[in-house]
PDB file of C-alpha atoms and ligand atoms in Angstrom:
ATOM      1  CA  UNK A 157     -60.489-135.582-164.652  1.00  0.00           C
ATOM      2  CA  UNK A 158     -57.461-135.781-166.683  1.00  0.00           C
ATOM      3  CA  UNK A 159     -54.352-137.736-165.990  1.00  0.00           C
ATOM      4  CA  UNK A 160     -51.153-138.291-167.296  1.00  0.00           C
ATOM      5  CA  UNK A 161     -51.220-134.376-168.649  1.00  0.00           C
ATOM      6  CA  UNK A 162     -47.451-133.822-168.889  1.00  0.00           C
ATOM      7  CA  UNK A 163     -45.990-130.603-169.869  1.00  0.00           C
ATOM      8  CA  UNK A 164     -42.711-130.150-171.961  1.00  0.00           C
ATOM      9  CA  UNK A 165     -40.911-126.973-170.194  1.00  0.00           C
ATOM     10  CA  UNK A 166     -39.233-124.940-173.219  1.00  0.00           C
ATOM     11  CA  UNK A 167     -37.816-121.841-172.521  1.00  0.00           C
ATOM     12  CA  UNK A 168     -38.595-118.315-172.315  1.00  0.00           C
ATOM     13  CA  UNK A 169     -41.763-119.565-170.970  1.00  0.00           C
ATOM     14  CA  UNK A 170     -43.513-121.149-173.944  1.00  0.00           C
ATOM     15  CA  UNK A 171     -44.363-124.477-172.761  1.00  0.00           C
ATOM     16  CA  UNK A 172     -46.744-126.946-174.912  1.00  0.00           C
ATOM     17  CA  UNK A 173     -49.069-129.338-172.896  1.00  0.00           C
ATOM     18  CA  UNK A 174     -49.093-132.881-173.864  1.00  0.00           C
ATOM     19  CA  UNK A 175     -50.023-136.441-172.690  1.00  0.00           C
ATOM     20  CA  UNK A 176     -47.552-138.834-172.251  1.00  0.00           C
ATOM     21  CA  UNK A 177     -48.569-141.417-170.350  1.00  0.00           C
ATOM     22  CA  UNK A 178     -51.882-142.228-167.511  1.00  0.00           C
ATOM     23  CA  UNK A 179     -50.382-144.317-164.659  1.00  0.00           C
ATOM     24  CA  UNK A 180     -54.334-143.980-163.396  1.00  0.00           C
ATOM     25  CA  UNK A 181     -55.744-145.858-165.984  1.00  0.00           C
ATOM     26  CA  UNK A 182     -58.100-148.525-164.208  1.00  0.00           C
ATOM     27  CA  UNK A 183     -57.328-151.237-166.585  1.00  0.00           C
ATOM     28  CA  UNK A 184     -53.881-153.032-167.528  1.00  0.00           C
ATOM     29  CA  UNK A 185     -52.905-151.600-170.281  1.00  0.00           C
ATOM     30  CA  UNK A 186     -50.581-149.650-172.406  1.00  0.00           C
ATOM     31  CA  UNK A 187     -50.624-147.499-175.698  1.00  0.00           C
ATOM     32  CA  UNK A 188     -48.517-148.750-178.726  1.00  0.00           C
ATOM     33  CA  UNK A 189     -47.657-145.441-181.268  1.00  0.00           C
ATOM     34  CA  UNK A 190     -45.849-145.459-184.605  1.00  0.00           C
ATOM     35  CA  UNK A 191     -44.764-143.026-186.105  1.00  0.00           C
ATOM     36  CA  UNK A 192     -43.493-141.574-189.750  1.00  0.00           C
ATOM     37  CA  UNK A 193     -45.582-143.713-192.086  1.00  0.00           C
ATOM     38  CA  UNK A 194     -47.475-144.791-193.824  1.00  0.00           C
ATOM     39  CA  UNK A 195     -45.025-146.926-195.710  1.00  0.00           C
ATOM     40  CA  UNK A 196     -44.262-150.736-197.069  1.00  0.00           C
ATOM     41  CA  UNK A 197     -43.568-151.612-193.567  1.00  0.00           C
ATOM     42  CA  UNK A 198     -46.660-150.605-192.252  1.00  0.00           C
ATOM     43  CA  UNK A 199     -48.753-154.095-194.051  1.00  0.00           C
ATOM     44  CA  UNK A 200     -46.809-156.308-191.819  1.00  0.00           C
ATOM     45  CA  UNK A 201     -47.449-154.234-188.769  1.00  0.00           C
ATOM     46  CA  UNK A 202     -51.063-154.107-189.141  1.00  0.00           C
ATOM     47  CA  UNK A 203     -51.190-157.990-189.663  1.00  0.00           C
ATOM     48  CA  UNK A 204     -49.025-158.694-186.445  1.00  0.00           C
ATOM     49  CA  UNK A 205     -51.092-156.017-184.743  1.00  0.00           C
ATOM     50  CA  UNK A 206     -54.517-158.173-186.065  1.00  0.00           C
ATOM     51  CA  UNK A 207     -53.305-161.347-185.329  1.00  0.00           C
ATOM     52  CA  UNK A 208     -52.848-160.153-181.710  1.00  0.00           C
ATOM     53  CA  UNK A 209     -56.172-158.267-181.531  1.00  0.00           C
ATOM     54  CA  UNK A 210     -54.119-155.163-180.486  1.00  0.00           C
ATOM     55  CA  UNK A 211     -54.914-151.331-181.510  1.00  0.00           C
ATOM     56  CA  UNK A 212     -52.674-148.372-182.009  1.00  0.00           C
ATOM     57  CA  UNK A 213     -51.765-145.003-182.957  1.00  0.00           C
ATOM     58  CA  UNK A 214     -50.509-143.771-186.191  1.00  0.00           C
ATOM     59  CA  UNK A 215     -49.009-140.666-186.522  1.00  0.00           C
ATOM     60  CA  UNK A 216     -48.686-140.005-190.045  1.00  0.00           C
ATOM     61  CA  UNK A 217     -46.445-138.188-192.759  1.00  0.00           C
ATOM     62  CA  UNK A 218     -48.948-136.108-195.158  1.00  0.00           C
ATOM     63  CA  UNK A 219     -46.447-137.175-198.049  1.00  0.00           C
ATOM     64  CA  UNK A 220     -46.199-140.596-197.290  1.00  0.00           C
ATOM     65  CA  UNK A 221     -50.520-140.663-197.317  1.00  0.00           C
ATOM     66  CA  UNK A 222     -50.107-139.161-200.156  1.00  0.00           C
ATOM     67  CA  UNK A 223     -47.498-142.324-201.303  1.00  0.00           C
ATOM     68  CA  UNK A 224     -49.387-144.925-199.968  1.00  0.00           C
ATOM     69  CA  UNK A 225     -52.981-143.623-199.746  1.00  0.00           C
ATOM     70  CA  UNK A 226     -54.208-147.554-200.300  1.00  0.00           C
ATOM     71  CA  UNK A 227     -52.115-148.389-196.519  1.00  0.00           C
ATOM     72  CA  UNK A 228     -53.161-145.281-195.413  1.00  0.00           C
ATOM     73  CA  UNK A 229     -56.991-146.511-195.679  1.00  0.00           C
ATOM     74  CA  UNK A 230     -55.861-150.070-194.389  1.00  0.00           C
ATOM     75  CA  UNK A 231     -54.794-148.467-190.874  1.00  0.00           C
ATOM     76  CA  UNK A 232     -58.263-147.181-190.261  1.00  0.00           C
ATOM     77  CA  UNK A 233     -60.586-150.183-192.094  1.00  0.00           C
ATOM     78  CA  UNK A 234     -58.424-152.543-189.381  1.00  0.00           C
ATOM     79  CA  UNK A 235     -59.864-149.852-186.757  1.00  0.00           C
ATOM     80  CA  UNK A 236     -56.517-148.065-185.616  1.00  0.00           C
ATOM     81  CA  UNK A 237     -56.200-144.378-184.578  1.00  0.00           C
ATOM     82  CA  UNK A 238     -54.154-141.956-187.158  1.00  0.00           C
ATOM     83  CA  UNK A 239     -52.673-138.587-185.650  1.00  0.00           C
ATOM     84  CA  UNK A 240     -51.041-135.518-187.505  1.00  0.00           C
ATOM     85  CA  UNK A 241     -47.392-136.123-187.760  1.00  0.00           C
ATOM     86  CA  UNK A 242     -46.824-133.320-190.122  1.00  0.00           C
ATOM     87  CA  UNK A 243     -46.535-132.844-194.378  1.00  0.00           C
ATOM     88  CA  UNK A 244     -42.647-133.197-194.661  1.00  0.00           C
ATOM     89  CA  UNK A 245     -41.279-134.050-191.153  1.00  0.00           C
ATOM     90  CA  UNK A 246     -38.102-132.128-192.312  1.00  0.00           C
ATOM     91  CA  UNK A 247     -34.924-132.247-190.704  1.00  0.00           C
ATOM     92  CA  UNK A 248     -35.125-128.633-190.064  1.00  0.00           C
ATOM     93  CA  UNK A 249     -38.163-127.797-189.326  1.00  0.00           C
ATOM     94  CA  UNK A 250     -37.220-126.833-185.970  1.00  0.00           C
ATOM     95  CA  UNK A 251     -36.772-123.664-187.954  1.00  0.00           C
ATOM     96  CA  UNK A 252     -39.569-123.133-189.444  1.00  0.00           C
ATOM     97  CA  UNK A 253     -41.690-120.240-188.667  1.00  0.00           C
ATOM     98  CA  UNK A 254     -45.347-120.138-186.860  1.00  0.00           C
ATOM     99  CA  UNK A 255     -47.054-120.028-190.412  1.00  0.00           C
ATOM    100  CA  UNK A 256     -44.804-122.501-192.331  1.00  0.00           C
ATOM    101  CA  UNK A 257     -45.505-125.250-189.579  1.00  0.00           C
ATOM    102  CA  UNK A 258     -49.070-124.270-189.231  1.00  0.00           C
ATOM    103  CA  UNK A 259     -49.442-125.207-193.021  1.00  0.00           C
ATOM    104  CA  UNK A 260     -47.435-128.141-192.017  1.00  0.00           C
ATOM    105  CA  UNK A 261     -50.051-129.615-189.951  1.00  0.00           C
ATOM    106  CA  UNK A 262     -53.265-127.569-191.778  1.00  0.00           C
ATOM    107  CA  UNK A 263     -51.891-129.447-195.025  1.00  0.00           C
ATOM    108  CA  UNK A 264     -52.272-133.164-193.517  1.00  0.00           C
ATOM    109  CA  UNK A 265     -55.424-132.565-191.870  1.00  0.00           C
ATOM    110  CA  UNK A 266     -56.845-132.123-195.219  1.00  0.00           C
ATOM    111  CA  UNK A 267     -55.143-135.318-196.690  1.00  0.00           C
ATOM    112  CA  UNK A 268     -55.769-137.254-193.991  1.00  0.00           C
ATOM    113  CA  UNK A 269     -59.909-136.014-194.312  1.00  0.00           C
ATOM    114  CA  UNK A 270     -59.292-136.749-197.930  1.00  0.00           C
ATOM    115  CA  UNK A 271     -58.162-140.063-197.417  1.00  0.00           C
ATOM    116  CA  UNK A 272     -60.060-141.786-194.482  1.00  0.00           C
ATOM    117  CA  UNK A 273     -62.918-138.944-193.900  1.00  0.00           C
ATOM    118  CA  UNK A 274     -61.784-137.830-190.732  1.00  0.00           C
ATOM    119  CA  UNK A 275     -60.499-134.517-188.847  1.00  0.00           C
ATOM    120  CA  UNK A 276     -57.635-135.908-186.645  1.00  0.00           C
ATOM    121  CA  UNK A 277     -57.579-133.940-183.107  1.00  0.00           C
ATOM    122  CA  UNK A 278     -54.083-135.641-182.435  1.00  0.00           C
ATOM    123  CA  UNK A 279     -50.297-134.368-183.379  1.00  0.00           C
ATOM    124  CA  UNK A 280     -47.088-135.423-182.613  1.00  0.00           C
ATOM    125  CA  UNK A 281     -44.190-132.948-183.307  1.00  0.00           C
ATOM    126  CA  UNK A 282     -41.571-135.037-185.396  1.00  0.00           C
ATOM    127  CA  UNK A 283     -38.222-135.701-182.941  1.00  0.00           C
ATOM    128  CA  UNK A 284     -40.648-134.369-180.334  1.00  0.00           C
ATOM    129  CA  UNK A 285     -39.608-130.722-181.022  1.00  0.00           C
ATOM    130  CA  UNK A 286     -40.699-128.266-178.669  1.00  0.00           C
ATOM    131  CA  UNK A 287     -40.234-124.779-179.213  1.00  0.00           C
ATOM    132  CA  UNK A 288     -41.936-121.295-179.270  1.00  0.00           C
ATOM    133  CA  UNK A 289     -43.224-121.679-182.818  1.00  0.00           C
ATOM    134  CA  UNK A 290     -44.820-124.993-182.088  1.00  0.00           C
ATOM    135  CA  UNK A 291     -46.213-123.713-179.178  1.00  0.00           C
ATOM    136  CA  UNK A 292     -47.857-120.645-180.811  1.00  0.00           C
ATOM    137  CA  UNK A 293     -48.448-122.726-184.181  1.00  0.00           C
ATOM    138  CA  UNK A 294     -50.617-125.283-181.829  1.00  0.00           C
ATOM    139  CA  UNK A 295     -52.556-122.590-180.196  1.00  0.00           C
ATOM    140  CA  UNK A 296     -53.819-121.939-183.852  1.00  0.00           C
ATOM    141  CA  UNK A 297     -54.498-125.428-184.800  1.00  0.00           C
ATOM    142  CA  UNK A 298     -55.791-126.755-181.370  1.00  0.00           C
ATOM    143  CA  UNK A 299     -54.518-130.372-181.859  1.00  0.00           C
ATOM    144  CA  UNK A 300     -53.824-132.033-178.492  1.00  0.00           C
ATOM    145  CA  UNK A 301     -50.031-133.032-178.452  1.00  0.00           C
ATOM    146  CA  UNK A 302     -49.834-136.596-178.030  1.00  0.00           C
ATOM    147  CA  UNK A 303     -45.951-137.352-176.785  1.00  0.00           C
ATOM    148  CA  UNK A 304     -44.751-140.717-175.020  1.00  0.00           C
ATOM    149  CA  UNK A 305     -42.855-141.708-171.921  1.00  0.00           C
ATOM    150  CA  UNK A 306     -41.241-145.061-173.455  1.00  0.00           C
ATOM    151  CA  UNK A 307     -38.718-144.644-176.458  1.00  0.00           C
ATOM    152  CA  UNK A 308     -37.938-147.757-177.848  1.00  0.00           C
ATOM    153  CA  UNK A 309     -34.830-146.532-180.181  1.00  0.00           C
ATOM    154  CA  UNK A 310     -36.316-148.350-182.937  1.00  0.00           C
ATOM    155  CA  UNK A 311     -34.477-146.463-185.621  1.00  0.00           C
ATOM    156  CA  UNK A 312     -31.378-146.414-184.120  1.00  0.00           C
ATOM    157  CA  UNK A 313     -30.378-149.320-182.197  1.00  0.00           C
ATOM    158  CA  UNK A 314     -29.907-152.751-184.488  1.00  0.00           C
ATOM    159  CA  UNK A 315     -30.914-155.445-182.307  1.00  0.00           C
ATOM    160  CA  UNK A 316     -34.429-156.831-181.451  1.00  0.00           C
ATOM    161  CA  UNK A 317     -33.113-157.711-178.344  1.00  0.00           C
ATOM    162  CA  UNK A 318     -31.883-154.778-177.272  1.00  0.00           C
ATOM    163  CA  UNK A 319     -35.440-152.872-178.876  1.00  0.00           C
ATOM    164  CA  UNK A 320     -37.322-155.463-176.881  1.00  0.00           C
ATOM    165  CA  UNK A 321     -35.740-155.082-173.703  1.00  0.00           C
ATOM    166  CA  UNK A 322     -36.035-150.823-174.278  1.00  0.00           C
ATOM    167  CA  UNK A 323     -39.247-151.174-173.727  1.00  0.00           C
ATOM    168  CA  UNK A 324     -40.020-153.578-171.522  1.00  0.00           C
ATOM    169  CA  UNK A 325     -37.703-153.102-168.936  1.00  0.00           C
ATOM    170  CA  UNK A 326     -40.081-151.670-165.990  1.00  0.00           C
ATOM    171  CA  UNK A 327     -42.619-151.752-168.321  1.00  0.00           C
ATOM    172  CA  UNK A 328     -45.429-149.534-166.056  1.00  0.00           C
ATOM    173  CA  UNK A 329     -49.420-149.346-166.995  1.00  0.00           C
ATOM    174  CA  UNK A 330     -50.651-146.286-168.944  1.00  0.00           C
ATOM    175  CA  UNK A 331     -46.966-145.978-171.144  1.00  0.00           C
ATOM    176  CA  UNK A 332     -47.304-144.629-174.180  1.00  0.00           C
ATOM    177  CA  UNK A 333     -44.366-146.638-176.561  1.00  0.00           C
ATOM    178  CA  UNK A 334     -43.091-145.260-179.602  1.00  0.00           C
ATOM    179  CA  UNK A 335     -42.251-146.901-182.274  1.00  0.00           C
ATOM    180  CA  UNK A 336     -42.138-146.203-185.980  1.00  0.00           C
ATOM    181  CA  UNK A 337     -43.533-148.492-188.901  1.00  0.00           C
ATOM    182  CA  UNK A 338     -40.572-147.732-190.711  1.00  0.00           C
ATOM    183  CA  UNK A 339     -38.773-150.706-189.755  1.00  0.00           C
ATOM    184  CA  UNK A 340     -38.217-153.968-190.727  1.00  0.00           C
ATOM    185  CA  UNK A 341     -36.929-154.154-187.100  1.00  0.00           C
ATOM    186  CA  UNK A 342     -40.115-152.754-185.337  1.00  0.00           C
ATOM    187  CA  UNK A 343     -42.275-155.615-186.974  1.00  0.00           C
ATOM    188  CA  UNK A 344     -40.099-158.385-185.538  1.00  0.00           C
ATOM    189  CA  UNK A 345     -39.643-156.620-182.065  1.00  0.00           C
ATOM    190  CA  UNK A 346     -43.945-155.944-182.437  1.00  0.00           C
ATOM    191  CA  UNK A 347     -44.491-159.462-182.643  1.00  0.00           C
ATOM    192  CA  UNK A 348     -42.242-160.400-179.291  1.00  0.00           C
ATOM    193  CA  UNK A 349     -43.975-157.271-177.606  1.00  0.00           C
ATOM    194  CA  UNK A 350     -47.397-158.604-177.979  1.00  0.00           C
ATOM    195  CA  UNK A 351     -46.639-161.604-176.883  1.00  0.00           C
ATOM    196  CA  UNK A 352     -45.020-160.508-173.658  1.00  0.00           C
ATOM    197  CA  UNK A 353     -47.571-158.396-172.958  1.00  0.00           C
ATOM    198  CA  UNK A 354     -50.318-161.523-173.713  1.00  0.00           C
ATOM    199  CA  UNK A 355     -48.471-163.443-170.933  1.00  0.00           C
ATOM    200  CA  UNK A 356     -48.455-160.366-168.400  1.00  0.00           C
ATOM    201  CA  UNK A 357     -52.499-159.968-169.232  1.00  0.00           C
ATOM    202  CA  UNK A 358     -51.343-156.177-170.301  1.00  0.00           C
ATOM    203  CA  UNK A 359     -53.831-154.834-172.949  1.00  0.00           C
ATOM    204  CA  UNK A 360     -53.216-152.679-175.470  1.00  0.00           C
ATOM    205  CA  UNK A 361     -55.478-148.870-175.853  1.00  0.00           C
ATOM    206  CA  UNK A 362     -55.536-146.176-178.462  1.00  0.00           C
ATOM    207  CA  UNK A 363     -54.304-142.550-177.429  1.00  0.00           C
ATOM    208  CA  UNK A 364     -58.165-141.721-176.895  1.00  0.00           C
ATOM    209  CA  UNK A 365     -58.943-144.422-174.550  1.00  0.00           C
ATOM    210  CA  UNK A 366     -55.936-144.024-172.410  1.00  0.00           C
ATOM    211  CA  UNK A 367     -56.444-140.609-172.086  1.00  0.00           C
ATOM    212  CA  UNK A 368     -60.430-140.026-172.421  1.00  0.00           C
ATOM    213  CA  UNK A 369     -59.919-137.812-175.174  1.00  0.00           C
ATOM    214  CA  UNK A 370     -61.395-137.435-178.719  1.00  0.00           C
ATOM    215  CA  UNK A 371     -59.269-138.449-181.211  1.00  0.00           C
ATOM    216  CA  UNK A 372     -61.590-136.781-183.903  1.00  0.00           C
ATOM    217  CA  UNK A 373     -63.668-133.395-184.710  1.00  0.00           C
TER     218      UNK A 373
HETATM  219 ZN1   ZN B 430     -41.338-138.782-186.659  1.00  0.00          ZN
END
């Protein structure tokens, strides 16, 4: 059975299937995701993240693999997921067409098999960008689209506080959070999270637990 299968409506009928959250999930848990890296940032998550014995999601930039190939490695020898997250995450690749995005993502698959050995199942469409060309570009590529129900404005709003209180503020079992390992900000906010969730007895799953789906071919 599969839970938690939202669907983002676009128009003219193209819609793209994706999970965003399972409130069904038997145990208490939730799903932490970052996005946009790997980068310098990245180290100090994956040491909060170890020190807390908690797993998560990477969806990564093909460039920045290619920039930090030795992090890249580090995410998956400490046992965390990695997702596509496209080559360039442009600005305007809401633009793009069906074969330009489909490179996109073909592109990173191969650096990410380069790079850790593995054919990544998952995607995320950078700024969650639904439109007919994704839609037709993931019917060619077959990823599952792996999207979130809990934003926590790491990039944009300034203050942990604020961060922290984004997303756990009716906090519910199954969310998927994303964050990005961008941030100086997201490491300090991390290390609160885990916590909080420590006292609450919430665990923490990868995108294929919470969802009983394979991550990888
Ligand atoms: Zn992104």
């Amino acid at each position: 059975m599969i839970t938690g299968y939202g669907v983002l409506v676009m128009k003219a009928q193209y819609f793209i299937r994706s999970y965003s959250n399972n409130p069904h999930i038997s145990n208490k848990a939730v799903a932490l995701t970052f996005d946009d890296g790997p980068n310098e940032h990245t180290v100090e998550i994956l040491k909060i993240l170890e020190r807390y014995h908690a797993k998560g999601t990477f969806f990564c930039i093909g460039k920045q693999i290619k920039e930090h190939p030795e992090i890249f490695k580090q995410i998956i020898e400490k046992g965390h997921l990695v997702g596509n997250h496209t080559y360039g995450h442009s600005k305007y690749i809401d633009l793009y067409g069906v074969n330009r995005f489909v490179n996109e993502i073909r592109k990173t698959d191969q650096i990410i098999k380069e790079f850790s050995g593995k054919s990544t199942l998952l995607f995320r469409p950078p700024y969650g960008i639904t439109n007919p060309t994704v839609a037709k570009a993931l019917k060619i590529t077959k990823h599952k689209v792996i999207g979130w129900n809990r934003r926590s404005f790491d990039t944009t709003i300034p203050s942990e506080s604020v961060i922290f209180k984004k997303i756990t503020s009716n906090l519910k079992n199954g969310d998927v959070i994303l964050l990005h390992d961008t941030k100086k900000i997201t490491a300090a906010v991390l290390e609160q999270l885990l916590l909080f969730l420590q006292q609450n007895n919430v665990t923490t799953v990868m995108i294929d637990e919470l969802f009983s789906i394979q991550a990888y071919e």
